[in-house]
Amino acid sequence: MSILSEPATKLRPEHQVSPLTSVKLAHSSSPSEQPPSIDPAPKRLVVDAQDISLTFDTADGRVEALSHVSLQVAEGEFVSFIGPSGCGKTTMLRVIADLQQPSSGSLEVNGMSAANARLGRSYGYVFQAPALFPWRTIEKNLKLPLEIMGFSEAEQQQRVEHYLSLVNLTGFERKFPWQLSGGMQQRVSIARALSFDPAMLLMDEPFGALDEIVRDHLNEQLLQLWKSTEKTVLFVTHSIPEAVFLSSKIVVMSPRPGRIIDIIDCNFPRDRSLEIRETPEFLKIAQRVRTGLRAGHSYDE
Amino acid sequence: MTSSSLALRLQTRRSLLRHPLVERYAPVVTMVLALMVIWYIAAVAMNWNLVRDGFEREETPYTTTHVLAGTMSAERPLLPAPHQIVSTFVDGVFGYPPLAPRSLVYHSLVTLSATLIGFAFGAIFGTLLALMIVHSRVLERSLLPWIICSQMVPIVALAPIFIVVLGAIGLTGLLPKSLISAYLCFFPVTIGMVKGFTSPDPLQLELMQTWSATPRQVLFKLRWPSAVPYLFASLKVAITISLIGAIVAELPTGAEAGIGARLLAGSYYGQTIQLWAALVAAAVLSSGLIGIVSLIERGVNRRMGAH
Ligand SMILES: Nc1ncnc2c1ncn2[C@@H]1O[C@H](COP(=O)(O)OP(=O)(O)OP(=O)(O)O)[C@@H](O)[C@H]1O
Ligand SMILES: [Mg+2]
């Protein structure tokens, strides 16, 4: 792996207050007070965004979707973005995915430019909508990225089976998307993003349209997956419990201009269960997220 | 008759009216019958003077009934009655061996071959143009005005020029006809396919981008399948236009075979019935062609998971 030897790779001393967890905040009023992460292995940076700004020029004026945002994500982290509508969560993800170019600032993904990271197929992206291809069966939908990346026929078949069972959709191979419910379709799109085993997952409100029970179930599965694969996950959500339950780091954002107002470390053990949602620690972090959100919302009035 | 049996009969009649076959075909049959009635009335009205003048010229005594019968069976009526057209059509189709010069089948085949070749050329050319337009803004700006201009010149004016010029360099017969056909029918395909190739959802295009798919993969795995509904819609338009192109192309040359030639001969010699029979042949041909395209469309849709 040539990436490892690149100068951008930053090592983190063990059992110390890591420079990575004390993330630089653009407009931070309350720096992180959480105990340092107890992750044992030294981790390199997967996302290193410095002072990113992005302005949209629209017919009725300029919109500052992102304003001087700095964020660093180390390998294997689970980072949730939470904030009121229009605060730039989607834009942030799209910038990291190189679907949108920042107006200013520097951004490195996997130690290279975001464009190269995209060309290197280093992430899987789950949009808010399933965006399946209606003329392909579920099986064929899962195979699409694999076909594009040139996997062998046998490998494709094996991965389809594996990832369909992961999202509990075995038996639906031959169905067309319109024969599945919205939640099932979204699970297919998650399986599709996982199918080529990218090191990083970018998920934009993937469970937004699902009912609470399915959501809980998928949350647990996502956590399981994250634990077993050590993937880096960037996850947009509107749900405070979801963010606190899943994340190792919560990024609270605020609109007009879109910016980060708080970054909260959240280091529950990796094999947490849904029950931790009742614990005082959980509620304390949730409260802090809520406070951050309120502060952001006050700009509305 | 008891009242209950009457009720029963009414009920059966009502349920007969609701029979699926009746429900499906009753509107069509009613329309056709209404048209027939109008047509017959028009035929009588339009041929009346013609027939009466005929009797007077020959100085034979006649009654209204004679004139009425005459309007239905005139040899060269202004407007032939439907049964005359049908019998001439049937005679033209089945009365001669298929390749005899008087057979409508023969003439239809001549026109059909030009139509199909022109359609194939037009559809392929139209799709290629659409591809070029979709992939390059520059090409769009430089090509589109010309494409639109090409369709503003009336084909009846253009066809003779085409045929004379091509004839001068030794190209006669099928090829010039197909070219005119193609010239007419590429346009709806281009317009439809530009729309089709740009129809994918932005999310789907962005997904392709996140997988860093090549432009070729985006074309074959996304743009092309998304364009299929547009393709069939434009093919249906194109194939009828292509038939019209082939017929129009047969007019200026005074071609001796083809539906166009029959139309020309019919109008030249005042053979109105023959003219109408040739028109019916053209109508049958074009419905048949659209039917075939629709059938293929249905098959393709089924394979693409349409419901
Ligand atoms: N393509 C675009 N053109 C113009 N303005 C845009 C565009 N995309 C986003 N914006 C603006 O940028 C701001 C941030 O949008 P973004 O989609 O990132 O918000 P979000 O945090 O994802 O909101 P939500 O929670 O509703 O999804 C909004 O004010 C939006 O209007
Ligand atoms: Mg969003």
XYZ file of C-alpha atoms and ligand atoms in Angstrom:
640
model
C 0.000 0.000 0.000
C 1.678 3.098 -1.195
C -0.769 5.281 0.654
C 0.676 4.223 3.989
C 4.075 5.560 3.159
C 2.863 8.916 2.028
C 3.693 11.959 4.136
C 0.025 12.694 4.662
C -0.191 9.600 6.827
C -0.353 10.633 10.423
C 0.241 8.288 13.262
C -1.393 8.649 16.582
C 0.365 7.817 19.804
C -1.376 5.193 21.824
C -3.328 6.023 24.934
C -2.791 9.695 24.720
C -4.992 12.615 24.049
C -4.747 12.286 20.332
C -4.442 15.358 18.191
C -7.059 13.805 15.965
C -9.842 13.630 18.469
C -9.392 17.232 19.439
C -10.535 18.364 16.079
C -9.984 21.917 14.999
C -13.279 23.714 15.051
C -14.028 26.675 12.910
C -16.551 28.315 15.140
C -16.353 26.043 18.088
C -17.551 27.460 21.348
C -17.135 24.317 23.382
C -14.175 22.105 22.601
C -14.497 18.412 23.128
C -14.405 17.428 26.764
C -14.751 13.720 26.221
C -12.080 11.348 27.481
C -9.618 10.397 24.775
C -10.391 7.564 22.516
C -9.116 4.222 23.666
C -8.672 2.800 20.198
C -5.531 0.752 20.420
C -4.087 0.857 16.908
C -2.474 3.901 15.325
C -4.814 5.237 12.684
C -4.178 7.218 9.563
C -6.414 10.002 8.368
C -9.085 9.054 5.848
C -10.583 12.510 5.550
C -8.579 15.639 6.142
C -10.580 18.766 5.355
C -9.054 22.143 6.126
C -11.075 25.323 5.995
C -13.508 24.147 3.317
C -16.001 26.693 2.004
C -18.590 26.180 -0.694
C -20.873 28.858 -2.066
C -23.708 28.213 -4.492
C -24.568 31.011 -6.864
C -28.292 30.760 -7.352
C -30.727 33.011 -9.167
C -31.803 34.624 -5.901
C -28.439 35.213 -4.333
C -25.499 33.293 -2.960
C -25.939 30.426 -0.541
C -23.060 29.645 1.753
C -23.609 25.900 2.032
C -20.295 25.372 3.844
C -18.282 28.033 5.585
C -14.716 27.374 6.800
C -15.332 23.780 7.766
C -12.435 21.744 9.053
C -12.805 18.082 9.845
C -10.513 15.152 10.285
C -11.641 11.577 10.280
C -9.292 8.764 11.159
C -9.486 5.314 9.673
C -12.182 3.156 11.230
C -14.159 5.985 12.766
C -17.932 6.213 12.628
C -18.772 9.874 12.177
C -22.356 11.136 12.273
C -23.399 14.501 10.882
C -26.427 16.013 12.517
C -28.025 19.414 12.138
C -31.084 21.271 10.969
C -32.226 21.046 7.385
C -30.074 23.024 4.983
C -26.985 23.148 7.178
C -24.796 21.511 4.577
C -24.615 17.874 5.706
C -25.334 16.527 2.230
C -23.016 19.108 0.701
C -20.217 18.030 3.044
C -20.620 14.412 2.046
C -20.781 15.315 -1.639
C -17.609 17.351 -1.357
C -15.789 14.433 0.246
C -17.165 12.180 -2.506
C -15.956 14.609 -5.179
C -19.484 15.033 -6.492
C -19.119 18.721 -5.724
C -16.002 20.896 -5.665
C -15.353 23.269 -2.741
C -14.880 26.952 -3.540
C -11.891 27.132 -1.243
C -9.961 25.097 1.292
C -7.972 21.919 1.019
C -9.276 18.397 1.150
C -7.523 15.068 1.200
C -9.284 11.735 1.107
C -7.207 8.634 1.771
C -4.129 10.797 1.501
C -4.920 11.930 -2.022
C -7.170 14.435 -3.695
C -10.899 13.753 -3.488
C -10.999 13.278 -7.268
C -8.324 10.600 -7.158
C -10.020 8.909 -4.234
C -13.217 8.736 -6.281
C -11.371 7.413 -9.312
C -9.745 4.869 -6.999
C -13.219 3.717 -5.918
C -12.402 4.207 -2.278
C -15.932 4.789 -1.040
C -19.490 3.543 -1.419
C -22.188 6.199 -1.403
C -25.750 5.622 -0.175
C -28.108 8.404 -1.206
C -31.175 9.462 0.680
C -33.274 7.826 -2.081
C -32.563 4.217 -3.133
C -31.834 5.195 -6.778
C -32.093 1.631 -8.023
C -32.111 0.957 -11.748
C -35.741 0.003 -12.501
C -34.955 -2.186 -15.515
C -32.585 -4.383 -13.529
C -33.606 -7.086 -11.101
C -32.395 -6.767 -7.508
C -29.599 -9.189 -8.280
C -28.601 -7.231 -11.379
C -28.747 -3.985 -9.424
C -26.243 -5.369 -6.933
C -24.064 -6.568 -9.773
C -23.949 -3.190 -11.500
C -20.973 -1.709 -9.626
C -19.277 -5.118 -9.767
C -19.735 -5.280 -13.544
C -18.339 -1.782 -13.876
C -15.327 -2.662 -11.742
C -14.695 -5.856 -13.663
C -15.324 -8.544 -11.050
C -15.548 -12.086 -12.378
C -18.969 -13.635 -12.912
C -18.471 -16.120 -10.069
C -17.267 -13.422 -7.693
C -20.274 -11.267 -8.579
C -22.674 -14.094 -7.843
C -21.043 -14.873 -4.540
C -21.085 -11.243 -3.424
C -24.718 -10.815 -4.412
C -25.666 -13.745 -2.207
C -23.530 -12.528 0.678
C -24.716 -8.927 0.723
C -28.367 -9.742 0.054
C -28.384 -12.013 3.080
C -26.653 -9.285 5.071
C -29.611 -6.968 4.513
C -32.120 -9.811 4.939
C -33.286 -9.893 1.347
C -32.354 -13.401 0.296
C -35.016 -14.695 -2.072
C -35.635 -11.355 -3.764
C -32.900 -11.791 -6.398
C -35.269 -12.027 -9.361
C -37.670 -9.295 -8.275
C -37.692 -5.886 -9.871
C -37.336 -2.765 -7.677
C -41.001 -1.788 -8.039
C -41.956 -5.081 -6.409
C -40.161 -4.076 -3.181
C -41.218 -1.661 -0.461
C -39.315 1.599 -0.026
C -37.434 0.241 2.979
C -36.437 -2.915 1.119
C -35.218 -0.822 -1.789
C -33.100 1.252 0.566
C -31.598 -1.940 1.983
C -30.732 -3.015 -1.543
C -28.990 0.302 -2.090
C -26.991 -0.223 1.095
C -26.027 -3.711 -0.021
C -25.036 -2.236 -3.375
C -22.738 0.303 -1.709
C -21.144 -2.487 0.339
C -20.878 -4.960 -2.510
C -17.489 -3.874 -3.794
C -16.104 -3.635 -0.256
C -15.016 0.011 -0.174
C -12.891 1.134 2.758
C -15.220 4.052 3.392
C -19.002 4.370 3.451
C -20.744 7.682 2.871
C -24.379 7.416 3.922
C -26.822 10.289 3.526
C -29.831 9.652 5.774
C -30.034 6.048 4.621
C -32.696 5.092 7.165
C -34.735 8.281 6.969
C -37.724 6.628 5.351
C -37.824 3.492 7.500
C -39.986 2.638 10.462
C -38.479 2.584 13.938
C -38.190 -1.200 14.238
C -36.515 -1.723 10.873
C -34.338 1.227 11.683
C -33.212 -0.283 14.983
C -32.514 -3.541 13.228
C -30.478 -1.925 10.478
C -28.662 0.234 13.023
C -27.538 -2.896 14.832
C -26.500 -4.523 11.584
C -24.592 -1.459 10.500
C -22.817 -1.400 13.852
C -22.027 -5.091 13.459
C -20.635 -4.476 10.017
C -18.590 -1.529 11.199
C -17.177 -3.573 14.071
C -16.252 -6.548 11.934
C -14.897 -4.709 8.890
C -13.388 -1.625 10.515
C -14.706 0.488 7.702
C -14.782 4.229 8.064
C -18.384 5.429 8.014
C -19.636 8.976 7.437
C -23.302 9.034 8.279
C -25.881 11.804 7.979
C -28.918 11.610 10.227
C -31.640 13.718 11.783
C -32.077 11.407 14.748
C -30.142 12.163 17.924
C -30.467 8.619 19.393
C -29.332 7.128 16.104
C -26.306 9.411 15.981
C -25.313 8.724 19.593
C -25.915 4.999 19.289
C -23.877 4.508 16.134
C -21.072 6.978 16.245
C -17.597 7.294 17.579
C -17.804 10.986 16.755
C -20.761 13.300 16.266
C -20.460 16.416 14.155
C -23.140 18.994 14.955
C -23.751 21.489 12.186
C -25.652 24.723 11.897
C -27.063 26.545 8.883
C -26.639 29.956 7.244
C -23.790 29.727 6.761
C -23.338 25.956 6.984
C -20.674 25.243 9.569
C -19.600 22.864 12.312
C -20.537 24.094 15.781
C -19.526 21.094 17.867
C -17.736 17.803 17.529
C -18.543 15.305 20.231
C -16.585 12.154 20.891
C -18.746 9.261 21.739
C -16.786 6.237 22.741
C -19.102 3.499 23.780
C -17.577 0.074 23.341
C -17.794 -1.148 19.773
C -20.064 -4.036 20.631
C -22.732 -1.867 22.174
C -26.344 -2.981 22.202
C -29.546 -1.027 21.829
C -29.935 -1.102 25.619
C -27.228 1.496 26.125
C -29.753 4.031 24.990
C -31.126 3.996 28.522
C -27.800 4.659 30.264
C -26.924 8.056 31.801
C -23.804 8.403 29.634
C -25.903 7.982 26.528
C -28.448 10.504 27.701
C -25.699 12.972 28.613
C -24.224 12.894 25.133
C -27.692 13.088 23.602
C -28.343 16.156 25.724
C -25.169 17.786 24.505
C -26.101 17.113 20.894
C -29.511 18.575 21.542
C -27.985 21.710 23.058
C -25.774 22.110 20.019
C -28.740 21.707 17.701
C -30.711 24.323 19.635
C -27.847 26.789 19.357
C -27.853 26.220 15.614
C -31.585 26.637 15.321
C -31.587 29.962 17.131
C -30.194 31.474 13.946
C -33.511 30.747 12.294
C -35.361 33.364 14.288
C -95.381 -13.204 -20.569
C -94.901 -12.892 -16.835
C -93.169 -9.929 -15.379
C -90.444 -12.100 -13.906
C -89.444 -13.573 -17.262
C -89.368 -10.088 -18.688
C -87.049 -9.024 -15.903
C -84.871 -12.031 -16.614
C -84.605 -11.134 -20.296
C -83.746 -7.574 -19.473
C -81.100 -8.822 -17.130
C -79.493 -11.115 -19.676
C -79.491 -8.325 -22.190
C -77.828 -6.027 -19.710
C -75.192 -8.611 -18.816
C -74.565 -9.197 -22.527
C -73.851 -5.474 -22.852
C -71.330 -5.804 -20.096
C -69.530 -8.745 -21.712
C -65.803 -7.871 -21.957
C -65.724 -8.419 -25.727
C -68.677 -6.110 -26.207
C -67.249 -3.522 -23.852
C -63.975 -3.596 -25.677
C -65.108 -3.522 -29.289
C -68.453 -1.740 -29.133
C -66.932 1.769 -29.291
C -64.742 0.882 -32.261
C -67.579 -0.790 -34.172
C -69.883 2.150 -33.489
C -67.275 4.590 -34.780
C -66.686 2.576 -37.938
C -70.417 2.243 -38.617
C -70.960 5.975 -38.124
C -68.107 6.739 -40.510
C -69.558 4.342 -43.097
C -72.934 6.031 -42.955
C -71.373 9.458 -43.381
C -69.235 8.140 -46.206
C -72.187 6.659 -48.087
C -74.169 9.875 -47.749
C -71.180 11.852 -48.993
C -70.705 9.449 -51.916
C -74.304 9.872 -52.983
C -74.108 13.643 -52.671
C -70.800 13.987 -54.495
C -71.520 11.577 -57.322
C -75.129 12.632 -57.912
C -74.529 15.290 -60.571
C -71.925 13.155 -62.271
C -74.301 10.205 -62.688
C -77.284 12.335 -63.639
C -75.238 14.169 -66.288
C -74.213 10.770 -67.628
C -77.835 9.687 -68.063
C -78.692 12.986 -69.691
C -75.771 12.821 -72.075
C -76.824 9.381 -73.217
C -80.421 10.592 -73.310
C -81.674 7.541 -71.474
C -84.716 8.012 -69.294
C -83.861 7.678 -65.596
C -85.481 7.752 -62.206
C -84.108 8.833 -58.869
C -83.556 5.196 -58.019
C -81.434 4.769 -61.146
C -79.276 7.729 -60.203
C -79.002 6.489 -56.630
C -77.863 3.057 -57.827
C -75.508 4.776 -60.238
C -73.754 6.739 -57.453
C -72.958 3.424 -55.778
C -71.450 1.774 -58.842
C -69.974 4.497 -61.030
C -66.808 3.505 -62.824
C -64.993 6.753 -62.097
C -66.875 8.318 -59.190
C -65.754 11.510 -57.522
C -65.920 9.647 -54.221
C -66.143 5.869 -54.478
C -68.447 4.079 -52.061
C -66.710 2.003 -49.356
C -67.816 -1.323 -50.859
C -66.260 -0.356 -54.208
C -62.952 0.451 -52.549
C -63.020 -2.752 -50.529
C -63.784 -4.934 -53.517
C -61.074 -3.288 -55.628
C -58.649 -3.617 -52.724
C -59.496 -7.266 -52.194
C -59.287 -7.890 -55.904
C -55.911 -6.103 -56.038
C -54.573 -8.171 -53.159
C -55.992 -11.614 -53.961
C -57.049 -11.359 -57.607
C -53.572 -11.630 -59.076
C -50.432 -13.618 -58.333
C -48.480 -11.615 -55.725
C -45.761 -10.534 -58.137
C -47.992 -9.586 -61.071
C -47.738 -5.881 -62.003
C -51.450 -5.405 -61.298
C -51.239 -6.913 -57.805
C -51.403 -4.525 -54.858
C -49.183 -6.960 -52.953
C -46.456 -6.426 -55.500
C -46.670 -2.642 -55.263
C -46.823 -2.747 -51.483
C -43.692 -4.904 -51.390
C -41.828 -2.452 -53.607
C -42.730 0.433 -51.324
C -42.156 -1.641 -48.206
C -38.592 -2.494 -49.158
C -37.732 1.184 -49.655
C -39.522 2.002 -46.406
C -37.651 -0.567 -44.353
C -34.222 0.312 -45.732
C -34.914 4.012 -45.265
C -36.231 3.374 -41.757
C -33.144 1.384 -40.798
C -30.811 4.077 -42.117
C -32.881 6.846 -40.548
C -33.126 5.180 -37.143
C -29.398 4.441 -36.978
C -28.413 7.866 -38.282
C -30.891 9.558 -35.951
C -29.558 7.668 -32.934
C -25.943 8.456 -33.824
C -26.781 12.131 -34.182
C -28.497 12.065 -30.794
C -25.405 10.446 -29.256
C -23.154 13.139 -30.693
C -25.469 15.890 -29.500
C -25.702 14.453 -26.000
C -21.949 14.058 -25.646
C -20.888 17.460 -26.848
C -22.365 20.869 -26.250
C -20.390 22.204 -29.211
C -21.910 19.632 -31.528
C -25.338 20.368 -30.150
C -24.958 24.029 -30.981
C -23.527 23.414 -34.439
C -25.732 20.476 -35.486
C -29.164 21.278 -34.127
C -29.938 24.300 -36.356
C -29.076 22.269 -39.446
C -31.180 19.356 -38.320
C -34.162 21.607 -37.758
C -33.596 23.406 -41.077
C -33.505 20.075 -42.875
C -37.048 19.429 -41.729
C -38.416 22.797 -42.779
C -37.884 22.206 -46.507
C -41.016 20.559 -47.884
C -40.138 17.052 -48.986
C -42.376 17.260 -52.043
C -40.138 20.042 -53.323
C -36.957 18.296 -52.278
C -37.715 14.800 -53.526
C -37.473 15.547 -57.275
C -34.156 17.362 -56.771
C -32.833 14.414 -54.771
C -33.911 11.940 -57.384
C -32.647 13.914 -60.365
C -29.268 14.530 -58.737
C -28.897 10.908 -57.633
C -30.103 9.717 -61.036
C -27.419 11.865 -62.694
C -24.708 9.970 -60.808
C -26.291 6.680 -61.731
C -28.285 5.924 -58.583
C -31.842 4.929 -59.381
C -34.544 2.668 -58.020
C -34.510 1.561 -54.405
C -31.643 3.667 -53.095
C -32.929 7.201 -53.806
C -36.306 6.221 -52.403
C -34.750 4.860 -49.216
C -32.628 7.967 -48.877
C -35.654 10.232 -48.990
C -37.326 7.946 -46.499
C -34.314 8.115 -44.184
C -34.070 11.869 -44.631
C -37.620 12.232 -43.355
C -37.551 9.731 -40.518
C -34.235 10.402 -38.765
C -35.599 13.598 -37.231
C -38.105 12.182 -34.714
C -35.510 9.585 -33.723
C -32.879 12.253 -33.047
C -35.237 14.420 -31.029
C -36.604 11.441 -29.095
C -33.204 9.931 -28.379
C -31.640 13.203 -27.230
C -34.453 13.337 -24.708
C -33.975 9.645 -23.893
C -30.204 9.775 -23.433
C -30.570 12.723 -21.063
C -33.447 11.135 -19.148
C -31.493 9.255 -16.419
C -32.042 10.417 -12.872
C -29.181 12.699 -11.665
C -28.731 10.315 -8.734
C -28.151 7.400 -11.101
C -25.585 9.425 -13.017
C -23.853 10.361 -9.771
C -23.809 6.730 -8.667
C -22.017 5.886 -11.900
C -19.592 8.674 -11.064
C -18.912 7.297 -7.582
C -18.040 3.941 -9.183
C -15.835 5.881 -11.611
C -17.539 4.281 -14.582
C -16.178 5.048 -18.041
C -18.314 7.122 -20.437
C -18.892 3.964 -22.434
C -20.198 2.124 -19.362
C -22.450 5.049 -18.525
C -23.804 4.927 -22.069
C -24.504 1.211 -22.230
C -25.522 0.536 -18.649
C -27.484 3.707 -17.935
C -28.215 6.078 -20.816
C -29.171 3.447 -23.348
C -31.632 1.493 -21.126
C -33.162 4.757 -19.902
C -33.732 5.810 -23.503
C -35.615 2.666 -24.522
C -39.151 4.047 -23.941
C -38.219 7.144 -25.951
C -36.693 4.950 -28.633
C -39.914 3.047 -29.249
C -42.050 6.174 -29.178
C -39.888 7.761 -31.844
C -39.590 4.555 -33.872
C -43.368 4.409 -34.172
C -43.449 7.931 -35.552
C -40.411 7.277 -37.719
C -41.727 4.165 -39.405
C -44.947 5.831 -40.604
C -43.027 8.874 -41.788
C -40.627 6.577 -43.532
C -43.531 4.970 -45.424
C -44.801 8.393 -46.447
C -41.272 9.274 -47.590
C -41.074 6.181 -49.776
C -44.481 6.917 -51.347
C -43.631 10.565 -51.974
C -40.328 9.493 -53.519
C -42.225 7.355 -56.045
C -44.275 10.300 -57.275
C -41.752 12.511 -59.115
C -39.943 9.687 -60.887
C -43.092 8.326 -62.392
C -41.910 5.029 -61.000
C -43.736 2.114 -62.564
C -44.058 0.184 -59.342
C -44.942 1.009 -55.766
C -47.920 2.436 -53.930
C -46.868 5.925 -55.015
C -46.895 4.832 -58.637
C -50.406 3.410 -58.206
C -51.576 6.683 -56.659
C -50.048 8.631 -59.514
C -51.537 6.368 -62.194
C -54.914 6.442 -60.447
C -55.077 10.214 -60.372
C -53.634 10.510 -63.893
C -56.311 8.359 -65.479
C -59.096 9.388 -63.112
C -59.220 5.868 -61.676
C -60.483 7.047 -58.316
C -61.326 3.589 -57.040
C -57.826 2.335 -57.767
C -56.437 5.426 -56.074
C -58.442 4.772 -52.959
C -57.502 1.108 -52.958
C -53.824 2.134 -53.046
C -54.489 4.459 -50.111
C -56.045 1.595 -48.191
C -52.980 -0.494 -48.954
C -50.769 2.283 -47.548
C -52.926 2.484 -44.408
C -52.841 -1.283 -43.909
C -49.091 -1.282 -44.407
C -48.450 1.489 -41.909
C -50.724 -0.016 -39.246
C -48.949 -3.309 -39.754
C -45.556 -1.683 -39.331
C -46.604 0.175 -36.176
C -48.096 -3.079 -34.900
C -44.777 -4.854 -35.354
C -42.877 -2.074 -33.557
C -45.391 -2.194 -30.698
C -45.034 -5.943 -30.462
C -41.257 -5.684 -30.184
C -41.698 -2.916 -27.653
C -43.903 -5.113 -25.541
C -41.362 -7.917 -25.587
C -38.518 -5.576 -24.646
C -40.577 -3.981 -21.877
C -41.330 -7.354 -20.397
C -37.633 -8.183 -20.295
C -36.932 -4.833 -18.650
C -39.344 -5.522 -15.823
C -42.211 -3.251 -16.833
C -45.437 -3.858 -14.968
N -27.088 22.415 -6.167
C -27.395 23.434 -5.330
N -27.607 24.663 -5.819
C -27.899 25.706 -4.992
N -27.990 25.599 -3.667
C -27.784 24.397 -3.114
C -27.494 23.246 -3.931
N -27.345 22.186 -3.112
C -27.553 22.639 -1.869
N -27.823 23.958 -1.853
C -28.043 24.799 -0.668
O -27.009 24.546 0.249
C -27.500 24.476 1.564
C -27.094 23.169 2.192
O -27.777 22.118 1.545
P -27.630 20.593 1.948
O -28.348 19.783 0.958
O -26.198 20.273 2.136
O -28.396 20.569 3.342
P -28.635 19.341 4.315
O -27.950 19.639 5.578
O -28.269 18.060 3.653
O -30.186 19.446 4.532
P -31.250 18.231 4.744
O -31.131 17.799 6.152
O -32.556 18.899 4.500
O -30.945 17.172 3.752
C -28.997 24.667 1.481
O -29.293 25.994 1.852
C -29.329 24.433 0.041
O -30.369 25.282 -0.345
Mg -29.414 16.341 2.877
